[in-house]
Amino acid sequence: MNAVSREDRTLRVAALRAAYREELAEGTDAFFAPRARACPWCGSNRLTGRLHTADLLQHKPGAFELDRCDACGHVFQNPRLNERGLAFYYRDFYDGLGEEKLGGVFDGRAAAYRSRAESVRPHLGGAAEWLDVGTGHGHFCETARAVLPAVAFDGIDRTDGADLAERAGRVRRGHRGSLPELAARQPGSYDVVSMFHCLEHCTSPQRELEAAHAVLRPGGLLVIDVPDPESRFARLLGRWWLPWLQPQHLHLVPAGNLRRRLAECGFTVLAEEHAEAHDPVDLLAAVWSALNAVAPREDLPWLDAPPGAGRRALRTAVMIAGVPLLLAAAVLDRVVVRPFAGPLRLANAYRLVARRDADGGPPTPG
């Protein structure tokens, strides 16, 4: 970051600090719904505490808990963020202060995007209309268009990212809003719906699956990537496992649960992939998160005051000292772990490709 951009960011942070201070005046309890006493997936009351952690990425105040259902294995945030809490913790992550940083991350994921498109290619008959849910700024669609030139890509997102994606030419059309809203307005509009790492962010995964069924034409395809809570890395790395991603991830669904629910919603699962959906970043992200937790925080508007020269110097020293660990972790992720992620059940995600059955299924969401 050059001196001008650093100064600009400092001014932006200072301008936001008062608003964050006012919003946090009541504490963080106001951001949560009442604690659930039953599993939102199967209804069982056999719940066990799975994880207690903090916001390891943005370092916003708050403590977050995940429970696991002993009956079906579903893992979910409990107590869950309410609408106010979701707005607070998403703010300045994908947009605002975080937009530039996250944009660079998404720009560098072309290989992963091509892999996602290739997973659907064997099941496509030719020309198709594809809706990408949670499209962000449309980077997946831009890459996938080169793999599937006969496909027209649209995107939908709750933020203004969909509008930006359309203006940038990455999607044919960008819808702003939710999938259930679009499905109610335009049922049977698409041949393919993709939900890449967005189902875990939804307050009601069941409603999203019903909406996907409604917006698809009979015989259309649904492709879903989600974190795998049954990954061995989830146990080995504990709170440092990136896909926990608290407080954003509300539901982490075992593959067996999602397969069964898709069948109940009127889909036939055509393929299940684990190694292909794996993102080789577990060890690197764990080391980075640990270093970031040890190092004094950078200037952030939800902190009481900007860091002084001493704290900035200490953070720089910690990060420099951690460079060898980061390099070693990156090599292990890509050279050692990646080839065996599937067989050793280390894959941090899985992918399901399903076909909408011709008849039956849930009603159109309203």
C-alpha positions as a Markdown table, in Angstrom:
| # | Residue | x | y | z |
|---|---|---|---|---|
| 1 | Met | 0.0 | 0.0 | 0.0 |
| 2 | Asn | 1.5 | 3.3 | -1.0 |
| 3 | Ala | 1.6 | 6.4 | 1.2 |
| 4 | Val | -1.4 | 8.1 | -0.5 |
| 5 | Ser | -3.7 | 5.1 | -0.2 |
| 6 | Arg | -2.5 | 4.5 | 3.4 |
| 7 | Glu | -3.4 | 8.1 | 4.3 |
| 8 | Asp | -6.8 | 7.7 | 2.5 |
| 9 | Arg | -7.6 | 4.5 | 4.5 |
| 10 | Thr | -6.6 | 6.2 | 7.8 |
| 11 | Leu | -9.1 | 9.0 | 7.0 |
| 12 | Arg | -11.8 | 6.6 | 6.1 |
| 13 | Val | -11.3 | 4.6 | 9.3 |
| 14 | Ala | -11.4 | 7.8 | 11.4 |
| 15 | Ala | -14.7 | 8.8 | 9.7 |
| 16 | Leu | -16.3 | 5.4 | 10.5 |
| 17 | Arg | -15.1 | 5.1 | 14.1 |
| 18 | Ala | -17.8 | 7.3 | 15.7 |
| 19 | Ala | -20.6 | 5.3 | 14.0 |
| 20 | Tyr | -19.1 | 2.0 | 15.1 |
| 21 | Arg | -18.7 | 3.3 | 18.7 |
| 22 | Glu | -22.3 | 4.3 | 18.8 |
| 23 | Glu | -23.5 | 1.0 | 17.5 |
| 24 | Leu | -21.4 | -0.9 | 20.0 |
| 25 | Ala | -22.6 | 1.2 | 22.9 |
| 26 | Glu | -25.2 | -1.5 | 23.9 |
| 27 | Gly | -22.7 | -4.3 | 23.6 |
| 28 | Thr | -22.9 | -7.2 | 21.3 |
| 29 | Asp | -25.8 | -9.1 | 22.9 |
| 30 | Ala | -28.2 | -7.0 | 20.8 |
| 31 | Phe | -26.8 | -8.7 | 17.6 |
| 32 | Phe | -28.1 | -12.2 | 18.5 |
| 33 | Ala | -31.4 | -14.0 | 18.3 |
| 34 | Pro | -32.5 | -16.2 | 21.3 |
| 35 | Arg | -30.5 | -19.5 | 21.6 |
| 36 | Ala | -32.1 | -22.4 | 19.8 |
| 37 | Arg | -33.0 | -25.4 | 21.8 |
| 38 | Ala | -33.4 | -27.7 | 18.7 |
| 39 | Cys | -31.5 | -28.5 | 15.6 |
| 40 | Pro | -32.8 | -26.3 | 12.7 |
| 41 | Trp | -32.1 | -29.1 | 10.2 |
| 42 | Cys | -33.8 | -32.2 | 11.9 |
| 43 | Gly | -35.5 | -30.8 | 15.0 |
| 44 | Ser | -33.6 | -32.9 | 17.5 |
| 45 | Asn | -32.8 | -31.4 | 20.9 |
| 46 | Arg | -29.6 | -33.4 | 21.2 |
| 47 | Leu | -27.2 | -30.6 | 20.9 |
| 48 | Thr | -23.5 | -30.5 | 21.9 |
| 49 | Gly | -21.2 | -27.4 | 21.9 |
| 50 | Arg | -18.8 | -27.7 | 18.9 |
| 51 | Leu | -16.8 | -24.5 | 18.9 |
| 52 | His | -16.4 | -21.2 | 20.8 |
| 53 | Thr | -14.4 | -18.5 | 19.0 |
| 54 | Ala | -14.1 | -14.9 | 18.0 |
| 55 | Asp | -14.0 | -13.0 | 14.8 |
| 56 | Leu | -10.6 | -14.0 | 13.6 |
| 57 | Leu | -10.7 | -12.1 | 10.3 |
| 58 | Gln | -12.1 | -8.6 | 11.0 |
| 59 | His | -11.6 | -8.7 | 14.7 |
| 60 | Lys | -14.9 | -7.1 | 15.4 |
| 61 | Pro | -16.1 | -7.5 | 19.1 |
| 62 | Gly | -18.2 | -10.5 | 20.0 |
| 63 | Ala | -18.1 | -14.2 | 20.9 |
| 64 | Phe | -19.6 | -16.9 | 18.7 |
| 65 | Glu | -20.6 | -20.5 | 19.3 |
| 66 | Leu | -21.3 | -23.4 | 17.1 |
| 67 | Asp | -23.4 | -26.3 | 18.2 |
| 68 | Arg | -23.5 | -29.8 | 16.6 |
| 69 | Cys | -26.6 | -31.9 | 16.4 |
| 70 | Asp | -25.9 | -35.4 | 17.8 |
| 71 | Ala | -28.8 | -36.8 | 15.8 |
| 72 | Cys | -27.9 | -35.7 | 12.3 |
| 73 | Gly | -24.5 | -34.0 | 12.5 |
| 74 | His | -25.6 | -30.6 | 11.4 |
| 75 | Val | -23.4 | -27.8 | 12.8 |
| 76 | Phe | -24.9 | -24.3 | 13.3 |
| 77 | Gln | -24.3 | -21.0 | 14.9 |
| 78 | Asn | -26.1 | -20.9 | 18.3 |
| 79 | Pro | -27.2 | -18.3 | 19.2 |
| 80 | Arg | -27.6 | -17.1 | 15.7 |
| 81 | Leu | -27.0 | -13.5 | 14.5 |
| 82 | Asn | -30.2 | -11.6 | 14.0 |
| 83 | Glu | -30.7 | -9.2 | 11.0 |
| 84 | Arg | -29.0 | -6.3 | 12.9 |
| 85 | Gly | -26.0 | -8.6 | 13.8 |
| 86 | Leu | -25.7 | -9.8 | 10.2 |
| 87 | Ala | -25.6 | -6.2 | 8.9 |
| 88 | Phe | -23.0 | -5.3 | 11.5 |
| 89 | Tyr | -20.6 | -8.1 | 10.9 |
| 90 | Tyr | -20.9 | -8.1 | 7.1 |
| 91 | Arg | -20.3 | -4.3 | 7.0 |
| 92 | Asp | -16.8 | -3.4 | 5.6 |
| 93 | Phe | -16.0 | -7.1 | 4.8 |
| 94 | Tyr | -17.1 | -7.5 | 1.2 |
| 95 | Asp | -17.7 | -3.8 | 0.6 |
| 96 | Gly | -16.4 | -0.6 | 2.1 |
| 97 | Leu | -13.0 | -1.0 | 3.7 |
| 98 | Gly | -12.8 | -4.7 | 2.7 |
| 99 | Glu | -13.9 | -4.3 | -0.9 |
| 100 | Glu | -10.4 | -3.7 | -2.4 |
| 101 | Lys | -8.7 | -6.5 | -0.4 |
| 102 | Leu | -11.5 | -9.1 | -1.2 |
| 103 | Gly | -11.6 | -8.0 | -4.8 |
| 104 | Gly | -7.9 | -9.0 | -5.2 |
| 105 | Val | -8.6 | -12.4 | -3.5 |
| 106 | Phe | -11.5 | -13.1 | -6.0 |
| 107 | Asp | -9.4 | -12.0 | -9.0 |
| 108 | Gly | -6.8 | -14.6 | -8.1 |
| 109 | Arg | -9.1 | -17.6 | -8.0 |
| 110 | Ala | -9.5 | -18.3 | -11.8 |
| 111 | Ala | -8.3 | -21.9 | -11.4 |
| 112 | Ala | -11.0 | -22.7 | -8.8 |
| 113 | Tyr | -13.6 | -21.0 | -11.0 |
| 114 | Arg | -12.6 | -23.1 | -14.0 |
| 115 | Ser | -12.8 | -26.3 | -11.9 |
| 116 | Arg | -16.4 | -25.4 | -10.8 |
| 117 | Ala | -17.4 | -24.8 | -14.4 |
| 118 | Glu | -15.8 | -28.1 | -15.5 |
| 119 | Ser | -17.7 | -30.0 | -12.9 |
| 120 | Val | -21.0 | -29.1 | -14.6 |
| 121 | Arg | -19.9 | -29.4 | -18.2 |
| 122 | Pro | -20.5 | -33.3 | -18.5 |
| 123 | His | -24.1 | -32.7 | -17.5 |
| 124 | Leu | -24.9 | -29.8 | -19.8 |
| 125 | Gly | -26.5 | -30.4 | -23.2 |
| 126 | Gly | -25.3 | -27.2 | -24.9 |
| 127 | Ala | -26.6 | -23.7 | -24.8 |
| 128 | Ala | -28.0 | -22.8 | -21.4 |
| 129 | Glu | -29.0 | -19.9 | -19.1 |
| 130 | Trp | -27.1 | -20.0 | -15.8 |
| 131 | Leu | -27.9 | -18.1 | -12.5 |
| 132 | Asp | -25.0 | -17.7 | -10.1 |
| 133 | Val | -26.3 | -17.1 | -6.5 |
| 134 | Gly | -24.1 | -14.9 | -4.3 |
| 135 | Thr | -22.2 | -13.8 | -7.3 |
| 136 | Gly | -20.4 | -11.0 | -5.7 |
| 137 | His | -18.7 | -9.0 | -8.5 |
| 138 | Gly | -19.2 | -11.8 | -11.0 |
| 139 | His | -15.7 | -13.1 | -11.1 |
| 140 | Phe | -16.8 | -16.7 | -11.4 |
| 141 | Cys | -19.1 | -16.0 | -14.3 |
| 142 | Glu | -16.4 | -14.1 | -16.2 |
| 143 | Thr | -14.0 | -17.1 | -15.9 |
| 144 | Ala | -16.7 | -19.8 | -16.5 |
| 145 | Arg | -17.8 | -18.1 | -19.8 |
| 146 | Ala | -14.4 | -19.1 | -21.3 |
| 147 | Val | -15.0 | -22.7 | -20.3 |
| 148 | Leu | -18.7 | -22.8 | -21.4 |
| 149 | Pro | -19.0 | -20.3 | -24.3 |
| 150 | Ala | -22.6 | -21.4 | -25.1 |
| 151 | Val | -23.8 | -20.5 | -21.6 |
| 152 | Ala | -25.3 | -17.1 | -20.7 |
| 153 | Phe | -24.5 | -16.1 | -17.1 |
| 154 | Asp | -26.6 | -14.0 | -14.8 |
| 155 | Gly | -25.8 | -13.3 | -11.2 |
| 156 | Ile | -27.8 | -12.5 | -8.1 |
| 157 | Asp | -26.5 | -10.9 | -4.9 |
| 158 | Arg | -27.9 | -9.1 | -1.9 |
| 159 | Thr | -25.3 | -6.3 | -2.3 |
| 160 | Asp | -24.6 | -3.9 | -5.1 |
| 161 | Gly | -22.0 | -6.4 | -6.4 |
| 162 | Ala | -24.6 | -7.7 | -8.8 |
| 163 | Asp | -25.0 | -4.3 | -10.4 |
| 164 | Leu | -21.3 | -3.8 | -10.5 |
| 165 | Ala | -20.9 | -7.2 | -12.2 |
| 166 | Glu | -23.4 | -6.3 | -14.9 |
| 167 | Arg | -21.7 | -2.9 | -15.5 |
| 168 | Ala | -18.3 | -4.6 | -15.8 |
| 169 | Gly | -19.7 | -7.1 | -18.4 |
| 170 | Arg | -19.0 | -10.1 | -16.2 |
| 171 | Val | -22.7 | -11.2 | -16.2 |
| 172 | Arg | -25.5 | -10.7 | -18.7 |
| 173 | Arg | -27.8 | -9.4 | -16.0 |
| 174 | Gly | -27.2 | -8.7 | -12.3 |
| 175 | His | -30.2 | -9.2 | -10.0 |
| 176 | Arg | -30.0 | -7.5 | -6.6 |
| 177 | Gly | -31.9 | -9.3 | -3.9 |
| 178 | Ser | -32.5 | -12.8 | -2.7 |
| 179 | Leu | -33.0 | -16.1 | -4.6 |
| 180 | Pro | -36.5 | -16.7 | -3.0 |
| 181 | Glu | -37.6 | -13.3 | -4.2 |
| 182 | Leu | -36.4 | -13.9 | -7.7 |
| 183 | Ala | -37.9 | -17.4 | -7.8 |
| 184 | Ala | -41.3 | -16.0 | -6.9 |
| 185 | Arg | -41.1 | -13.4 | -9.7 |
| 186 | Gln | -39.5 | -15.6 | -12.4 |
| 187 | Pro | -40.2 | -19.3 | -11.8 |
| 188 | Gly | -38.7 | -21.7 | -14.3 |
| 189 | Ser | -36.3 | -19.2 | -15.8 |
| 190 | Tyr | -32.9 | -21.0 | -15.7 |
| 191 | Asp | -31.2 | -24.2 | -16.8 |
| 192 | Val | -28.4 | -24.0 | -14.2 |
| 193 | Val | -28.3 | -22.5 | -10.7 |
| 194 | Ser | -24.9 | -22.4 | -8.9 |
| 195 | Met | -24.6 | -21.8 | -5.2 |
| 196 | Phe | -20.8 | -21.7 | -4.5 |
| 197 | His | -20.1 | -21.1 | -0.8 |
| 198 | Cys | -23.3 | -19.2 | -0.2 |
| 199 | Leu | -25.7 | -21.8 | 1.4 |
| 200 | Glu | -23.7 | -21.7 | 4.6 |
| 201 | His | -24.4 | -17.9 | 4.9 |
| 202 | Cys | -28.2 | -18.3 | 4.6 |
| 203 | Thr | -30.5 | -18.1 | 7.6 |
| 204 | Ser | -32.7 | -20.8 | 6.1 |
| 205 | Pro | -30.9 | -23.3 | 3.7 |
| 206 | Gln | -34.2 | -25.2 | 3.2 |
| 207 | Arg | -35.9 | -22.1 | 1.7 |
| 208 | Glu | -32.9 | -21.5 | -0.6 |
| 209 | Leu | -33.1 | -25.1 | -1.9 |
| 210 | Glu | -36.8 | -24.7 | -2.5 |
| 211 | Ala | -36.2 | -21.4 | -4.4 |
| 212 | Ala | -33.5 | -23.1 | -6.5 |
| 213 | His | -36.0 | -25.8 | -7.5 |
| 214 | Ala | -38.6 | -23.1 | -8.4 |
| 215 | Val | -36.3 | -21.0 | -10.5 |
| 216 | Leu | -35.0 | -23.9 | -12.5 |
| 217 | Arg | -36.7 | -25.4 | -15.5 |
| 218 | Pro | -37.5 | -29.1 | -15.3 |
| 219 | Gly | -34.3 | -31.1 | -15.9 |
| 220 | Gly | -32.2 | -28.1 | -14.9 |
| 221 | Leu | -29.0 | -28.4 | -12.9 |
| 222 | Leu | -28.2 | -27.2 | -9.4 |
| 223 | Val | -24.5 | -27.2 | -8.3 |
| 224 | Ile | -23.6 | -26.5 | -4.7 |
| 225 | Asp | -20.2 | -26.0 | -3.0 |
| 226 | Val | -20.2 | -25.8 | 0.8 |
| 227 | Pro | -17.6 | -26.3 | 3.6 |
| 228 | Asp | -17.4 | -29.9 | 4.9 |
| 229 | Pro | -17.9 | -30.0 | 8.7 |
| 230 | Glu | -16.7 | -33.6 | 8.5 |
| 231 | Ser | -13.3 | -32.7 | 7.2 |
| 232 | Arg | -10.5 | -33.9 | 9.5 |
| 233 | Phe | -9.0 | -30.5 | 9.3 |
| 234 | Ala | -12.0 | -29.2 | 11.2 |
| 235 | Arg | -10.9 | -31.2 | 14.2 |
| 236 | Leu | -7.1 | -31.0 | 13.7 |
| 237 | Leu | -7.0 | -27.2 | 13.4 |
| 238 | Gly | -9.8 | -26.3 | 15.8 |
| 239 | Arg | -10.8 | -22.6 | 15.9 |
| 240 | Trp | -8.1 | -21.9 | 13.3 |
| 241 | Trp | -9.9 | -23.8 | 10.5 |
| 242 | Leu | -10.8 | -21.1 | 8.0 |
| 243 | Pro | -14.2 | -22.6 | 6.9 |
| 244 | Trp | -15.7 | -22.0 | 10.4 |
| 245 | Leu | -15.6 | -18.4 | 9.3 |
| 246 | Gln | -17.3 | -16.9 | 12.3 |
| 247 | Pro | -19.6 | -15.1 | 12.5 |
| 248 | Gln | -20.6 | -15.3 | 8.8 |
| 249 | His | -21.2 | -19.1 | 8.5 |
| 250 | Leu | -24.5 | -19.9 | 10.0 |
| 251 | His | -25.0 | -23.5 | 8.9 |
| 252 | Leu | -22.4 | -26.2 | 8.0 |
| 253 | Val | -24.2 | -29.2 | 6.5 |
| 254 | Pro | -22.7 | -32.8 | 6.2 |
| 255 | Ala | -22.9 | -34.2 | 2.7 |
| 256 | Gly | -25.3 | -36.9 | 3.6 |
| 257 | Asn | -27.8 | -34.4 | 5.1 |
| 258 | Leu | -27.7 | -32.3 | 2.0 |
| 259 | Arg | -28.1 | -35.2 | -0.4 |
| 260 | Arg | -31.2 | -36.3 | 1.5 |
| 261 | Arg | -32.7 | -32.8 | 1.6 |
| 262 | Leu | -32.1 | -32.4 | -2.1 |
| 263 | Ala | -34.1 | -35.6 | -2.8 |
| 264 | Glu | -36.9 | -34.3 | -0.6 |
| 265 | Cys | -36.9 | -31.0 | -2.6 |
| 266 | Gly | -37.3 | -32.8 | -5.9 |
| 267 | Phe | -33.7 | -33.3 | -7.1 |
| 268 | Thr | -31.7 | -36.3 | -8.2 |
| 269 | Val | -28.0 | -36.0 | -7.2 |
| 270 | Leu | -25.8 | -36.8 | -10.2 |
| 271 | Ala | -22.3 | -36.3 | -8.7 |
| 272 | Glu | -20.6 | -35.7 | -5.4 |
| 273 | Glu | -17.0 | -34.3 | -5.3 |
| 274 | His | -14.7 | -33.7 | -2.4 |
| 275 | Ala | -11.1 | -33.5 | -3.7 |
| 276 | Glu | -12.3 | -31.3 | -6.7 |
| 277 | Ala | -14.0 | -28.8 | -4.3 |
| 278 | His | -11.0 | -28.6 | -1.9 |
| 279 | Asp | -9.3 | -25.2 | -1.6 |
| 280 | Pro | -5.6 | -25.8 | -0.5 |
| 281 | Val | -5.4 | -23.1 | 2.0 |
| 282 | Asp | -6.1 | -24.7 | 5.4 |
| 283 | Leu | -2.6 | -24.6 | 6.9 |
| 284 | Leu | -1.7 | -21.3 | 5.4 |
| 285 | Ala | -5.0 | -19.7 | 6.7 |
| 286 | Ala | -4.5 | -21.2 | 10.1 |
| 287 | Val | -1.0 | -19.8 | 10.5 |
| 288 | Trp | -2.1 | -16.4 | 9.2 |
| 289 | Ser | -5.0 | -16.3 | 11.6 |
| 290 | Ala | -2.8 | -17.3 | 14.5 |
| 291 | Leu | -0.2 | -14.6 | 13.7 |
| 292 | Asn | -3.0 | -12.0 | 13.2 |
| 293 | Ala | -4.4 | -12.9 | 16.6 |
| 294 | Val | -1.0 | -12.5 | 18.3 |
| 295 | Ala | 0.0 | -9.3 | 16.5 |
| 296 | Pro | -1.5 | -6.1 | 17.8 |
| 297 | Arg | -4.4 | -5.0 | 15.6 |
| 298 | Glu | -4.1 | -2.7 | 12.6 |
| 299 | Asp | -6.2 | 0.5 | 12.6 |
| 300 | Leu | -9.8 | -0.6 | 12.5 |
| 301 | Pro | -12.9 | 1.6 | 13.1 |
| 302 | Trp | -14.5 | -0.8 | 15.5 |
| 303 | Leu | -11.5 | -0.5 | 17.9 |
| 304 | Asp | -11.5 | 2.4 | 20.4 |
| 305 | Ala | -8.4 | 4.1 | 19.0 |
| 306 | Pro | -5.8 | 3.8 | 16.2 |
| 307 | Pro | -2.6 | 2.0 | 17.1 |
| 308 | Gly | 0.4 | 4.0 | 18.1 |
| 309 | Ala | 3.9 | 3.8 | 16.5 |
| 310 | Gly | 5.0 | 1.1 | 19.0 |
| 311 | Arg | 2.0 | -1.2 | 18.3 |
| 312 | Arg | 2.5 | -0.8 | 14.5 |
| 313 | Ala | 6.2 | -1.7 | 14.8 |
| 314 | Leu | 5.4 | -4.7 | 16.9 |
| 315 | Arg | 2.8 | -5.9 | 14.4 |
| 316 | Thr | 5.2 | -5.5 | 11.5 |
| 317 | Ala | 7.9 | -7.5 | 13.5 |
| 318 | Val | 5.5 | -10.3 | 14.2 |
| 319 | Met | 4.3 | -10.6 | 10.6 |
| 320 | Ile | 7.9 | -10.6 | 9.3 |
| 321 | Ala | 8.9 | -13.2 | 11.8 |
| 322 | Gly | 6.0 | -15.3 | 10.6 |
| 323 | Val | 6.9 | -15.3 | 6.9 |
| 324 | Pro | 8.9 | -18.6 | 7.0 |
| 325 | Leu | 5.9 | -20.3 | 8.7 |
| 326 | Leu | 3.5 | -18.9 | 6.1 |
| 327 | Leu | 5.7 | -20.1 | 3.2 |
| 328 | Ala | 6.1 | -23.6 | 4.8 |
| 329 | Ala | 2.3 | -23.8 | 5.3 |
| 330 | Ala | 1.6 | -22.8 | 1.7 |
| 331 | Val | 4.0 | -25.5 | 0.4 |
| 332 | Leu | 2.4 | -28.2 | 2.7 |
| 333 | Asp | -1.1 | -27.2 | 1.6 |
| 334 | Arg | -0.3 | -27.5 | -2.1 |
| 335 | Val | 2.4 | -30.2 | -2.4 |
| 336 | Val | 1.7 | -32.5 | 0.5 |
| 337 | Val | -2.0 | -32.1 | 1.5 |
| 338 | Arg | -3.7 | -31.4 | -1.8 |
| 339 | Pro | -2.9 | -34.8 | -3.6 |
| 340 | Phe | -4.4 | -36.7 | -0.6 |
| 341 | Ala | -7.2 | -34.3 | 0.4 |
| 342 | Gly | -9.8 | -36.7 | -0.9 |
| 343 | Pro | -8.5 | -40.1 | 0.3 |
| 344 | Leu | -7.5 | -38.8 | 3.8 |
| 345 | Arg | -10.8 | -36.9 | 4.2 |
| 346 | Leu | -9.0 | -33.6 | 4.5 |
| 347 | Ala | -11.0 | -31.8 | 1.9 |
| 348 | Asn | -12.4 | -28.6 | 3.3 |
| 349 | Ala | -15.4 | -28.6 | 1.0 |
| 350 | Tyr | -17.6 | -30.8 | -1.1 |
| 351 | Arg | -19.6 | -30.3 | -4.3 |
| 352 | Leu | -23.0 | -31.7 | -5.3 |
| 353 | Val | -24.4 | -31.6 | -8.8 |
| 354 | Ala | -28.1 | -32.4 | -8.9 |
| 355 | Arg | -30.8 | -32.4 | -11.6 |
| 356 | Arg | -34.3 | -31.0 | -11.0 |
| 357 | Asp | -36.8 | -33.7 | -11.4 |
| 358 | Ala | -39.5 | -33.2 | -14.1 |
| 359 | Asp | -42.4 | -33.4 | -11.6 |
| 360 | Gly | -43.1 | -32.9 | -8.0 |
| 361 | Gly | -40.9 | -31.0 | -5.5 |
| 362 | Pro | -41.7 | -28.1 | -3.2 |
| 363 | Pro | -44.1 | -25.3 | -4.1 |
| 364 | Thr | -42.9 | -22.0 | -5.5 |
| 365 | Pro | -41.6 | -19.8 | -2.7 |
| 366 | Gly | -43.7 | -16.8 | -2.0 |
